[in-house]
Coordinates of C-alpha atoms in Angstrom, one line a residue:
M27 CA -93.6 20.5 33.6
L28 CA -92.4 23.2 36.0
N29 CA -94.0 24.4 39.2
V30 CA -94.7 28.1 39.1
T31 CA -95.8 30.4 41.9
A32 CA -97.5 33.6 41.0
P33 CA -96.4 36.1 40.0
D34 CA -92.8 35.2 39.2
T35 CA -91.5 32.4 41.4
T36 CA -90.8 28.9 39.9
T37 CA -89.5 25.7 41.4
R38 CA -87.4 23.1 39.7
P39 CA -88.2 19.6 38.5
P40 CA -88.2 16.6 40.9
S41 CA -85.6 14.3 42.4
P42 CA -83.8 11.9 42.3
D43 CA -81.2 13.3 40.0
V44 CA -77.7 12.0 39.2
E45 CA -76.0 13.9 42.0
Q46 CA -78.5 12.5 44.6
A47 CA -78.1 8.9 43.2
E48 CA -74.3 9.3 43.5
A49 CA -74.6 10.5 47.1
A50 CA -76.8 7.5 47.9
I51 CA -74.3 5.0 46.4
V52 CA -71.4 6.6 48.3
E53 CA -73.2 6.7 51.6
H54 CA -74.7 3.2 51.5
Y55 CA -72.1 1.5 49.4
P56 CA -71.3 -1.4 51.8
R57 CA -75.0 -2.1 52.2
L58 CA -75.7 -2.1 48.5
V59 CA -72.7 -4.3 47.7
R60 CA -73.8 -6.8 50.4
L61 CA -77.3 -6.9 48.9
A62 CA -75.9 -7.6 45.4
Y63 CA -73.5 -10.3 46.7
L64 CA -76.3 -12.2 48.5
V65 CA -78.6 -12.0 45.5
L66 CA -76.0 -13.2 43.0
P67 CA -76.0 -17.0 42.4
P68 CA -73.4 -18.8 44.6
A69 CA -72.5 -20.9 41.5
L70 CA -70.4 -17.9 40.3
G71 CA -67.8 -18.6 43.0
R72 CA -67.0 -16.2 45.8
N73 CA -64.2 -14.3 43.9
R74 CA -66.5 -13.4 40.9
R75 CA -69.4 -12.7 43.2
V76 CA -67.3 -10.1 45.1
L77 CA -66.1 -8.4 41.9
T78 CA -69.6 -8.5 40.2
A79 CA -71.3 -7.1 43.3
H80 CA -68.9 -4.1 43.3
S81 CA -69.4 -3.7 39.6
L82 CA -73.2 -3.8 39.7
T83 CA -73.3 -1.3 42.5
Q84 CA -71.0 1.2 40.8
R85 CA -72.9 0.9 37.5
A86 CA -76.2 1.7 39.3
L87 CA -75.4 5.4 38.8
P88 CA -77.9 6.7 36.1
R89 CA -76.3 7.8 32.8
G90 CA -78.5 10.9 32.1
R91 CA -78.9 14.1 34.2
R92 CA -82.3 12.7 35.2
E93 CA -83.9 9.3 35.0
T94 CA -87.3 9.7 36.6
V95 CA -90.5 7.9 35.7
A96 CA -92.0 11.2 34.6
A97 CA -89.2 11.8 32.2
A98 CA -89.5 8.4 30.8
R99 CA -93.2 8.9 30.1
G100 CA -92.8 12.5 28.9
G101 CA -95.1 13.6 31.6
V102 CA -95.4 16.8 33.5
P103 CA -92.7 17.1 36.2
G104 CA -93.8 18.2 39.6
Q105 CA -92.1 20.1 42.4
R106 CA -89.4 18.8 44.7
G107 CA -90.7 17.1 47.8
G108 CA -90.3 14.1 50.1
A109 CA -86.9 13.0 51.2
P110 CA -84.5 13.1 48.4
G111 CA -81.9 11.0 50.2
E112 CA -84.5 8.2 50.8
S113 CA -85.8 8.3 47.2
G114 CA -82.2 8.3 45.9
Y115 CA -81.3 5.2 47.9
A116 CA -84.5 3.4 46.9
Y117 CA -83.8 4.2 43.2
V118 CA -80.2 2.9 43.2
R119 CA -81.2 -0.1 45.3
L120 CA -83.8 -1.1 42.7
R121 CA -81.1 -0.8 39.9
V122 CA -78.7 -2.9 41.9
L123 CA -81.4 -5.5 42.6
R124 CA -82.5 -5.7 39.0
A125 CA -78.9 -6.1 37.7
A126 CA -78.2 -8.8 40.3
L127 CA -81.3 -10.8 39.2
E128 CA -80.3 -10.4 35.5
A129 CA -76.8 -11.7 36.3
G130 CA -78.3 -15.0 37.6
I131 CA -80.1 -15.7 34.3
P132 CA -78.4 -18.6 32.5
L133 CA -76.7 -17.8 29.2
T134 CA -78.3 -19.2 26.0
F135 CA -77.3 -19.3 22.4
R136 CA -80.6 -17.8 21.3
A137 CA -80.1 -14.4 22.9
L138 CA -77.2 -12.0 23.3
P139 CA -75.9 -11.8 26.9
R140 CA -76.6 -8.8 29.0
R141 CA -73.8 -6.8 30.5
S142 CA -74.5 -8.0 34.0
Q143 CA -74.3 -11.7 32.9
L144 CA -70.7 -11.3 31.8
P145 CA -67.6 -11.0 34.0
P146 CA -67.2 -7.4 35.1
A147 CA -64.8 -5.2 33.2
L148 CA -64.3 -3.0 36.3
P149 CA -63.2 -3.5 39.0
Q150 CA -60.4 -6.0 38.1
V151 CA -57.8 -7.6 40.3
W152 CA -54.9 -9.4 38.7
G153 CA -53.1 -12.2 40.3
L154 CA -55.3 -12.4 43.4
R155 CA -58.5 -14.1 44.4
L156 CA -60.7 -12.2 46.9
F157 CA -63.4 -13.5 49.2
P158 CA -65.1 -12.5 52.4
R159 CA -63.9 -13.8 55.8
S160 CA -65.1 -17.2 56.8
G161 CA -68.0 -17.5 59.2
G162 CA -69.2 -20.3 61.5
A163 CA -71.3 -23.3 61.0
E164 CA -74.6 -21.3 61.0
E165 CA -73.3 -19.0 58.3
L166 CA -72.1 -21.9 56.2
A167 CA -75.5 -23.6 56.5
L168 CA -77.2 -20.4 55.5
D169 CA -75.0 -20.0 52.4
Q170 CA -75.7 -23.6 51.4
W171 CA -79.4 -23.0 51.8
L172 CA -79.3 -19.8 49.7
A173 CA -77.6 -21.8 46.9
T174 CA -80.7 -24.0 46.7
L175 CA -83.0 -21.0 46.1
D176 CA -83.6 -19.2 42.8
G177 CA -82.7 -15.5 42.3
P178 CA -86.1 -14.0 43.2
A179 CA -86.3 -16.0 46.4
R180 CA -82.8 -14.9 47.4
A181 CA -83.8 -11.3 46.6
A182 CA -86.9 -11.7 48.8
C183 CA -84.8 -13.0 51.7
V184 CA -82.3 -10.1 51.4
L185 CA -85.0 -7.4 51.2
R186 CA -86.7 -8.9 54.3
A187 CA -83.5 -9.5 56.3
L188 CA -81.2 -6.7 55.3
E189 CA -83.6 -3.9 54.3
R190 CA -86.2 -4.8 57.0
L191 CA -89.0 -4.5 54.5
S192 CA -92.5 -5.8 55.3
G193 CA -94.2 -8.4 53.1
P194 CA -96.2 -6.0 51.0
E195 CA -93.1 -3.8 50.6
V196 CA -91.0 -6.8 49.5
L197 CA -93.7 -7.7 46.9
R198 CA -93.7 -4.1 45.5
V199 CA -89.9 -4.0 45.2
L200 CA -89.7 -7.4 43.5
D201 CA -92.5 -6.4 41.1
D202 CA -90.6 -3.1 40.3
A203 CA -87.4 -5.2 39.7
G204 CA -89.2 -7.3 37.0
V205 CA -89.8 -10.5 39.0
A206 CA -92.6 -12.5 37.3
D207 CA -94.1 -14.0 40.5
P208 CA -93.2 -11.9 43.6
A209 CA -95.6 -13.9 45.8
A210 CA -93.9 -17.2 45.0
A211 CA -90.5 -15.7 45.6
L212 CA -91.6 -14.4 49.0
A213 CA -93.2 -17.7 49.9
G214 CA -89.9 -19.5 49.1
A215 CA -87.8 -17.1 51.3
G216 CA -88.1 -19.4 54.3
D217 CA -88.2 -18.8 58.0
P218 CA -87.2 -15.2 59.1
A219 CA -85.6 -16.7 62.2
N220 CA -82.2 -16.7 60.6
D221 CA -82.4 -13.1 59.2
A222 CA -79.8 -11.8 61.7
L223 CA -77.2 -14.0 60.0
F224 CA -77.4 -11.9 56.8
A225 CA -75.4 -9.2 58.6
S226 CA -72.5 -11.6 59.3
P227 CA -69.0 -10.8 58.1
E228 CA -69.3 -14.0 56.0
F229 CA -71.5 -12.0 53.6
D230 CA -69.6 -8.7 53.7
P231 CA -67.8 -8.2 50.3
C232 CA -66.2 -5.0 51.5
V233 CA -64.1 -6.8 54.1
L234 CA -62.0 -9.3 52.1
Q235 CA -59.2 -11.9 52.3
A236 CA -56.7 -12.3 49.4
R237 CA -55.0 -15.5 48.1
P238 CA -52.9 -15.9 44.9
T239 CA -54.2 -17.5 41.7
D240 CA -52.7 -20.5 40.0
L241 CA -49.0 -19.4 39.8
L242 CA -47.8 -22.1 37.3
R243 CA -50.7 -21.4 34.9
R244 CA -50.0 -17.7 35.0
R245 CA -46.3 -18.4 34.0
R246 CA -47.4 -20.5 31.1
L247 CA -49.8 -17.9 29.8
A248 CA -47.2 -15.1 30.1
R249 CA -44.8 -17.1 28.0
A250 CA -47.4 -17.8 25.4
G251 CA -48.4 -14.1 25.2
L252 CA -44.8 -13.0 24.6
A253 CA -44.4 -15.5 21.8
A254 CA -47.6 -14.4 20.1
A255 CA -46.6 -10.7 20.4
A256 CA -43.2 -11.4 18.8
A257 CA -44.8 -13.3 15.9
L258 CA -47.2 -10.5 15.3
A259 CA -44.4 -8.0 15.2
V260 CA -42.4 -10.0 12.6
C261 CA -45.5 -10.4 10.4
G262 CA -46.2 -6.7 10.5
A263 CA -42.7 -5.8 9.6
L264 CA -42.7 -8.1 6.6
L265 CA -46.0 -6.8 5.3
A266 CA -44.8 -3.2 5.5
L267 CA -41.7 -3.8 3.4
P268 CA -41.6 -1.7 0.1
G269 CA -43.1 -3.7 -2.8
G270 CA -44.2 -6.5 -0.5
G271 CA -47.4 -5.4 1.1
W272 CA -49.3 -2.3 2.5
G273 CA -47.5 0.5 4.3
S274 CA -49.1 2.6 7.0
D275 CA -50.9 4.7 4.3
G276 CA -52.0 1.8 2.2
A277 CA -52.1 2.6 -1.5
A278 CA -51.8 6.3 -1.0
A279 CA -48.8 8.2 -2.5
P280 CA -46.5 10.1 -0.2
A281 CA -48.0 13.1 1.4
Y282 CA -49.3 15.5 -1.3
A283 CA -46.9 14.1 -3.9
R284 CA -48.0 14.6 -7.5
N285 CA -51.5 15.6 -6.4
A286 CA -52.5 18.8 -8.1
A287 CA -55.4 19.7 -5.9
A288 CA -53.4 19.1 -2.7
E289 CA -50.5 21.2 -3.9
Q290 CA -52.8 24.0 -4.9
A291 CA -54.5 24.0 -1.5
L292 CA -51.1 24.7 0.1
D293 CA -50.1 27.4 -2.4
P294 CA -50.9 30.9 -1.0
G295 CA -50.6 32.3 -4.6
R296 CA -53.7 30.3 -5.6
L297 CA -55.9 31.6 -2.9
V298 CA -59.2 32.9 -4.2
R299 CA -59.7 36.6 -3.6
A300 CA -63.2 38.0 -4.4
S301 CA -63.6 41.4 -5.9
P302 CA -64.6 44.1 -3.4
S303 CA -67.8 44.8 -5.5
L304 CA -68.7 41.2 -6.2
W305 CA -71.4 41.1 -3.5
R306 CA -73.3 43.9 -5.3
A307 CA -73.8 41.9 -8.5
S308 CA -73.6 38.2 -7.4
S309 CA -76.8 36.1 -7.2
R310 CA -75.2 34.7 -4.0
T311 CA -74.9 36.6 -0.8
D312 CA -72.9 34.3 1.4
F313 CA -69.3 34.2 2.4
S314 CA -68.2 33.5 -1.2
T315 CA -68.8 37.2 -2.0
W316 CA -66.6 38.5 0.9
P317 CA -63.5 40.3 -0.4
A318 CA -60.1 39.6 1.1
R319 CA -59.4 42.2 3.9
G320 CA -56.8 42.9 6.6
D321 CA -53.4 44.4 6.8
R322 CA -51.6 41.0 6.3
A323 CA -53.6 39.9 3.2
Q324 CA -50.5 40.0 1.1
D325 CA -48.2 38.2 3.6
S326 CA -47.4 35.0 1.7
A327 CA -45.3 33.5 4.6
L328 CA -48.3 33.9 7.0
L329 CA -50.8 32.5 4.5
R330 CA -48.5 29.6 3.8
R331 CA -48.2 28.8 7.5
A332 CA -52.0 29.0 7.8
L333 CA -52.6 26.7 4.9
A334 CA -50.0 24.2 6.1
V335 CA -51.4 24.1 9.6
W336 CA -54.9 23.6 8.2
A337 CA -53.7 20.6 6.1
R338 CA -51.5 19.1 8.8
P339 CA -52.1 20.5 12.3
G340 CA -49.2 19.6 14.6
A341 CA -49.2 18.6 18.3
S342 CA -48.9 22.2 19.5
V343 CA -52.0 23.4 17.5
V344 CA -55.3 23.7 19.4
V345 CA -58.1 22.5 17.1
S346 CA -61.8 23.1 17.7
A347 CA -64.9 22.6 15.5
T348 CA -68.6 23.2 15.8
P349 CA -70.7 20.0 16.0
G350 CA -71.1 18.3 12.7
T351 CA -68.1 20.1 11.1
P352 CA -65.4 18.0 9.4
V353 CA -61.8 19.1 10.3
G354 CA -59.9 17.8 7.3
P355 CA -57.9 19.8 4.8
A356 CA -59.3 21.8 1.9
M357 CA -60.3 20.0 -1.3
G358 CA -58.5 22.7 -3.4
P359 CA -57.6 26.4 -3.3
A360 CA -59.6 28.1 -0.5
Q361 CA -60.9 31.7 -0.5
L362 CA -59.2 34.3 1.7
L363 CA -61.5 36.4 3.8
Y364 CA -59.2 38.2 6.2
A365 CA -55.6 38.2 7.3
G366 CA -54.4 40.8 9.9
A367 CA -53.3 41.6 13.4
V368 CA -56.1 41.5 15.9
D369 CA -55.3 42.3 19.6
Q370 CA -52.4 40.0 20.6
A371 CA -52.7 37.6 17.7
V372 CA -52.5 37.4 13.9
V373 CA -55.7 36.0 12.4
V374 CA -56.4 34.4 9.0
L375 CA -59.9 33.6 7.9
L376 CA -60.4 31.1 5.1
Y377 CA -63.5 29.7 3.3
D378 CA -63.7 26.5 1.2
G379 CA -67.4 26.6 0.3
L380 CA -68.4 24.3 3.2
R381 CA -66.5 25.7 6.2
V382 CA -65.0 28.9 7.5
V383 CA -61.6 28.2 9.1
R384 CA -59.8 30.6 11.5
Y385 CA -56.1 30.3 12.0
A386 CA -54.5 32.3 14.8
E387 CA -50.9 32.6 15.9
P388 CA -49.3 34.8 18.6
L389 CA -48.3 38.3 17.5
N390 CA -45.0 38.1 19.3
G391 CA -43.9 35.1 17.2
T392 CA -43.9 32.4 20.0
T393 CA -44.8 28.9 19.2
G394 CA -48.3 27.5 19.2
A395 CA -51.4 28.2 17.1
A396 CA -55.1 27.7 17.1
L397 CA -57.3 26.3 14.3
D398 CA -61.1 26.7 14.5
F399 CA -63.6 25.2 12.0
A400 CA -67.3 26.3 11.6
R401 CA -69.7 24.7 9.1
T402 CA -71.3 27.4 6.9
D403 CA -73.0 25.5 4.0
G404 CA -76.4 27.0 3.2
A405 CA -75.4 30.5 4.4
S406 CA -77.3 33.5 3.1
A407 CA -77.3 37.2 3.5
E408 CA -79.2 36.7 6.8
T409 CA -76.7 34.3 8.3
A410 CA -73.4 35.6 6.7
T411 CA -73.4 39.0 8.3
A412 CA -70.4 38.6 10.6
L413 CA -67.6 36.3 11.9
V414 CA -65.9 36.3 15.2
L415 CA -62.3 37.5 14.8
S416 CA -61.1 37.2 18.4
R417 CA -62.1 36.8 22.1
V418 CA -59.8 38.3 24.7
D419 CA -60.7 38.9 28.4
G420 CA -64.4 38.4 27.8
N421 CA -64.5 40.9 24.9
V422 CA -65.3 40.0 21.3
R423 CA -64.3 41.5 17.9
Y424 CA -66.3 40.8 14.8
L425 CA -65.6 41.0 11.1
T426 CA -68.7 42.2 9.4
A427 CA -70.0 41.5 5.9
P428 CA -69.1 44.0 3.1
W429 CA -72.7 45.0 2.9
V430 CA -72.9 46.0 6.5
T431 CA -72.9 49.8 6.8
A432 CA -73.5 50.3 10.5
A433 CA -73.2 48.4 13.8
A434 CA -74.6 49.0 17.3
L435 CA -74.3 47.1 20.6
R436 CA -77.5 46.2 22.4
D437 CA -78.1 44.6 25.8
L438 CA -81.0 42.2 25.2
L439 CA -81.9 42.4 28.9
K440 CA -82.6 46.1 28.6
A441 CA -85.2 46.2 25.8
G442 CA -86.1 49.9 26.5
E443 CA -82.5 51.2 26.0
A444 CA -81.3 52.4 22.6
P445 CA -78.3 50.4 21.2
A446 CA -74.9 52.0 21.4
P447 CA -73.4 52.8 18.0
L448 CA -70.0 51.1 17.1
E449 CA -67.4 52.6 14.8
L450 CA -66.3 50.1 12.1
T451 CA -62.8 50.1 10.7
P452 CA -62.4 50.4 6.9
D453 CA -62.1 46.6 6.8
G454 CA -65.4 46.2 8.7
V455 CA -63.9 45.2 12.1
T456 CA -65.8 46.2 15.2
P457 CA -64.1 47.5 18.3
P458 CA -63.9 45.0 21.2
V459 CA -67.4 44.6 22.7
V460 CA -68.3 42.8 25.9
G461 CA -69.4 39.2 25.4
P462 CA -72.8 37.8 26.5
A463 CA -73.2 37.0 30.2
P464 CA -69.8 38.2 31.3
A465 CA -68.1 36.5 34.2
G466 CA -70.6 33.7 34.0
T467 CA -73.5 35.6 35.3
C468 CA -76.5 36.8 33.3
G469 CA -76.5 40.4 34.4
S470 CA -76.4 41.4 30.7
W471 CA -76.5 39.7 27.3
S472 CA -74.9 41.6 24.5
A473 CA -76.1 41.4 20.9
L474 CA -74.9 43.2 17.7
A475 CA -77.4 45.1 15.6
L476 CA -76.0 45.1 12.0
T477 CA -77.6 47.4 9.3
G478 CA -77.1 46.8 5.6
D479 CA -79.3 47.1 2.5
G480 CA -82.0 48.8 4.5
T481 CA -82.3 45.9 7.0
T482 CA -81.2 45.6 10.6
R483 CA -80.4 42.1 11.9
L484 CA -79.6 41.0 15.4
I485 CA -76.8 38.6 16.1
T486 CA -75.2 37.3 19.3
D487 CA -72.0 35.3 20.1
L488 CA -72.7 31.7 21.3
G489 CA -69.1 30.8 21.7
E490 CA -68.4 29.8 18.1
L491 CA -66.9 31.3 14.9
T492 CA -70.2 32.1 13.4
P493 CA -72.6 34.2 15.6
A494 CA -76.3 33.2 15.7
R495 CA -79.0 35.3 14.1
L496 CA -82.0 36.2 16.4
T497 CA -85.5 36.3 15.0
S498 CA -89.1 36.5 16.2
G499 CA -92.4 35.2 14.7
A500 CA -94.3 32.1 13.9
P501 CA -92.6 29.3 11.9
G502 CA -92.3 30.2 8.3
A503 CA -92.9 33.9 9.1
E504 CA -89.7 34.7 11.1
R505 CA -88.6 38.3 11.0
D506 CA -85.7 40.3 12.4
V507 CA -86.1 41.6 15.9
T508 CA -86.8 45.3 15.7
E509 CA -90.2 45.9 17.3
S510 CA -90.4 46.9 21.0
A511 CA -92.7 43.9 21.8
E512 CA -90.2 41.5 20.2
L513 CA -87.3 43.0 22.1
G514 CA -89.4 42.8 25.3
D515 CA -89.9 39.0 24.8
W516 CA -86.2 38.5 24.1
S517 CA -85.3 40.4 27.3
R518 CA -87.1 37.7 29.3
I519 CA -85.6 34.7 27.5
A520 CA -82.1 35.9 26.6
C521 CA -80.5 34.1 29.6
L522 CA -81.8 30.8 28.3
L523 CA -79.5 31.1 25.3
A524 CA -76.7 29.8 27.5
S525 CA -78.1 26.3 27.1
V526 CA -77.3 26.3 23.3
R527 CA -73.8 27.7 23.5
S528 CA -71.2 25.8 21.5
H529 CA -73.9 23.7 19.8
G530 CA -73.4 24.9 16.2
V531 CA -76.4 27.2 16.2
R532 CA -77.3 29.1 13.1
T533 CA -80.5 30.9 14.1
V534 CA -82.6 31.2 17.2
N535 CA -86.3 32.1 16.8
A536 CA -88.7 33.2 19.6
W537 CA -92.4 32.7 19.0
T538 CA -95.1 33.8 21.4
Y539 CA -97.6 31.1 20.5
A540 CA -100.3 31.7 23.2
K541 CA -101.6 34.1 25.9
Q542 CA -103.5 32.6 28.9
P543 CA -105.6 34.4 31.5
L544 CA -104.7 32.9 34.8
P545 CA -107.2 31.5 37.4
E546 CA -108.3 33.6 40.4
N547 CA -107.7 36.9 38.5
G548 CA -103.9 36.1 38.4
G549 CA -103.3 38.2 35.3
T550 CA -102.3 37.0 31.8
A551 CA -99.4 34.8 31.1
S552 CA -97.4 34.3 27.9
W553 CA -96.2 31.1 26.3
L554 CA -93.2 31.2 24.1
C555 CA -91.4 28.6 22.0
T556 CA -87.7 29.1 21.3
R557 CA -86.1 27.1 18.5
A558 CA -82.4 27.0 18.0
E559 CA -81.6 25.6 14.5
T560 CA -78.1 24.3 13.8
W561 CA -75.9 24.4 10.8
Q562 CA -75.9 20.6 10.6
G563 CA -79.7 20.5 10.8
A564 CA -79.8 17.3 12.9
A565 CA -79.7 18.5 16.5
D566 CA -82.0 21.5 16.7
R567 CA -83.0 22.4 20.2
V568 CA -86.5 23.5 21.2
Q569 CA -87.7 25.1 24.5
A570 CA -91.1 26.0 25.6
Q571 CA -91.2 28.8 28.2
F572 CA -93.8 30.2 30.6
L573 CA -93.8 33.9 31.4
A574 CA -95.9 34.7 34.5
P575 CA -97.3 38.2 34.9
G576 CA -94.7 40.5 36.3
A577 CA -91.8 38.0 35.9
T578 CA -88.6 39.3 34.6
T579 CA -87.4 35.9 33.3
A580 CA -89.4 33.2 31.6
A581 CA -89.4 29.7 33.2
Q582 CA -88.5 26.7 31.0
A583 CA -91.5 24.5 30.8
A584 CA -90.2 21.8 28.4
R585 CA -87.2 21.1 26.2
A586 CA -86.3 18.7 23.4
E587 CA -83.5 18.1 20.9
G588 CA -84.0 16.8 17.4
N589 CA -87.7 17.6 17.6
P590 CA -89.4 19.4 14.7
A591 CA -91.8 21.3 17.0
C592 CA -91.9 25.1 16.4
G593 CA -90.3 24.7 13.0
L594 CA -91.5 24.5 9.4
R595 CA -92.0 20.7 9.5
A596 CA -94.2 20.9 12.6
P597 CA -95.3 24.5 13.2
R598 CA -97.0 23.7 16.5
V599 CA -96.2 23.1 20.2
L600 CA -98.0 22.1 23.5
A601 CA -96.5 22.5 27.0
G602 CA -97.6 22.9 30.5
V603 CA -96.5 23.9 34.1
L604 CA -97.8 23.6 37.6
W605 CA -98.7 27.1 38.9
K606 CA -99.6 28.3 42.4
S607 CA -102.0 31.1 42.8
R608 CA -101.7 33.8 45.4
A609 CA -104.3 32.0 47.5
G610 CA -102.1 28.9 47.6
Q611 CA -104.1 26.7 45.1
W612 CA -102.1 24.7 42.6
Y613 CA -103.2 24.5 39.0
V614 CA -102.1 22.6 35.9
L615 CA -101.7 25.2 33.2
A616 CA -101.3 24.2 29.6
A617 CA -101.3 26.0 26.3
G618 CA -100.9 24.9 22.7
S619 CA -100.5 26.8 19.5
A620 CA -103.5 27.8 17.4
Q621 CA -103.6 24.3 15.7
F622 CA -105.0 22.7 18.9
A623 CA -108.8 22.3 19.2
S624 CA -108.8 20.7 22.7
L625 CA -106.4 19.8 25.5
S626 CA -106.5 17.2 28.2
A627 CA -104.6 16.4 31.4
S628 CA -104.6 13.2 33.3
G629 CA -102.6 11.4 36.1
G630 CA -101.4 12.5 39.5
G631 CA -104.9 13.0 40.8
V632 CA -105.8 15.3 37.8
N633 CA -108.3 14.7 35.1
G634 CA -109.5 17.6 33.0
T635 CA -110.2 18.7 29.4
A636 CA -110.8 22.0 27.8
N637 CA -111.9 23.1 24.4
G638 CA -109.5 25.4 22.6
N639 CA -105.8 25.7 23.0
R640 CA -105.6 26.6 26.7
L641 CA -106.3 24.6 29.9
A642 CA -106.4 25.3 33.6
V643 CA -107.2 22.5 36.1
K644 CA -106.8 22.4 39.9
A645 CA -104.2 19.9 41.0
P646 CA -102.4 18.7 44.1
A647 CA -98.9 20.0 44.8
G648 CA -96.3 18.1 42.9
A649 CA -98.7 16.3 40.6
Q650 CA -97.2 14.3 37.8
V651 CA -99.5 14.9 34.8
D652 CA -99.6 13.8 31.2
L653 CA -100.7 16.3 28.6
S654 CA -102.1 15.7 25.2
G655 CA -104.3 17.5 22.7
R656 CA -106.4 17.2 19.5
L657 CA -105.6 19.2 16.5
T658 CA -108.2 20.9 14.3
D659 CA -107.9 18.1 11.8
G660 CA -108.8 15.5 14.5
S661 CA -105.4 14.0 15.0
K662 CA -103.8 13.6 18.4
A663 CA -100.6 15.4 19.4
E664 CA -98.4 15.0 22.5
S665 CA -96.8 17.7 24.6
L666 CA -93.2 18.8 24.0
R667 CA -90.7 16.3 25.5

């Protein structure tokens, strides 16, 4: 959940994030490594304890952008607050402590070992043994005493001595680290009189001495390794001999030899060329009805190069593909859509029923080429309206469908302005138009309004070969964006399209699912759900947005990937934000679609319910709240996460 200040100011979700965790590790690295070294069991030996302590500390960096408790519970995120540096250090310290305790668990045959129980993959030191500098008699006695303790008791000693935590704080950290009996661990931590010795160089794994490993054993292992490698090479050569085993291609014939389908796929004379009028009579209105266009459509040498590169792209070919798109060769003769000079390149567009492939080579004949793949199975008249021909200096040229009769350029951020007409070439190519969010800033977001068969559809470039169609409306009742109210909604959420660039998006639908009167006469806010559906159908992205009165841009309240919300399979959504009134009072605001009969909020000092699909409850600043609701059929539904 997002903090929102009326009328149009929003704050971001809480810390620590991955950047703050990294900063905490770098700043306190010696302290964290010493903590891990002391908690690890002395039975590992000093060399392995040193390397393991460094490995555990470096792996304490979280993997995701955020790993907060609220995110794990799917709750309502609050505003930034507190001391991010302190919270970042406490977070990575807990991860280091938990991993060090896991490393001391004995290995058994009944359970798979955890990563921390195994020798570290990184860092590695070959040919040397590392260990801290030797201390005096007191340090030696302390080390021998620590060896008699179990892992939780050593952890309690270290937290008390190094981290200077009080007894209740030690108990809390041990409990967070998963210790079964923190009180027993603290009781076994011994007398704090020797706590000052924990800061001795004897226990500093960052100041090390080096000695060689067993030199004779290393020599014997090296000789054995060389002998094994030579034997393996001889066996491989014998197996690869003709008639005496498998070659590098197994049972396959030589490349494309005596394979009719493969040979036809490489023959430009067998390319399928649709009739210019096929789209008028065909029951299909996808890319298969596009005629072959372009001033190089009869250039056999160019087409042969394009087909050959498609089948066997060389090292100088730059290959890209939308997510979920296979990049292999065609299964047979492909269909030619376009071949011609575009800006400073020669472009060939091909279609094999599953994918559209764009081949581009420099117009001046220099070496190098580009090959782009885009999945297009399931395309229709709504999603086969255009393809991207080229992108040069932030400008985009499109090839439009044969049924498109007019094109215009619209800035989504300026809903009140009329679109600028574009003149199409006889082949249906647009002039170069500025791409969305030029120069990396969202001062404008261009979209193309294409008219054909009495319908105007809105598309935009999301960095791929196939532009995305923009729609508005409830799930199952999506419609093309033409009304002023729909254009107004898109003007406030267009900049959020940057989050779905290069994701294989087919369509993006915006649905205003609720209107909510704000407390203290704060006006009426809008709730929108934006669903970006992909060609592969398995990684659709959903965002819930909150639009405060007077705001020019909607604030993202929640997001999810692979979630059916706001789609045909689950045409509903629930989301919430923290909102601050003009008087300074914070509220939890939540809204669901019409299927919700009641809403509830709990946690973070908030406990409230409301009948209907809207909720507004007073809350402390930065509250972490869980949202849920009851549908009209009595079932329970969670918020978007």
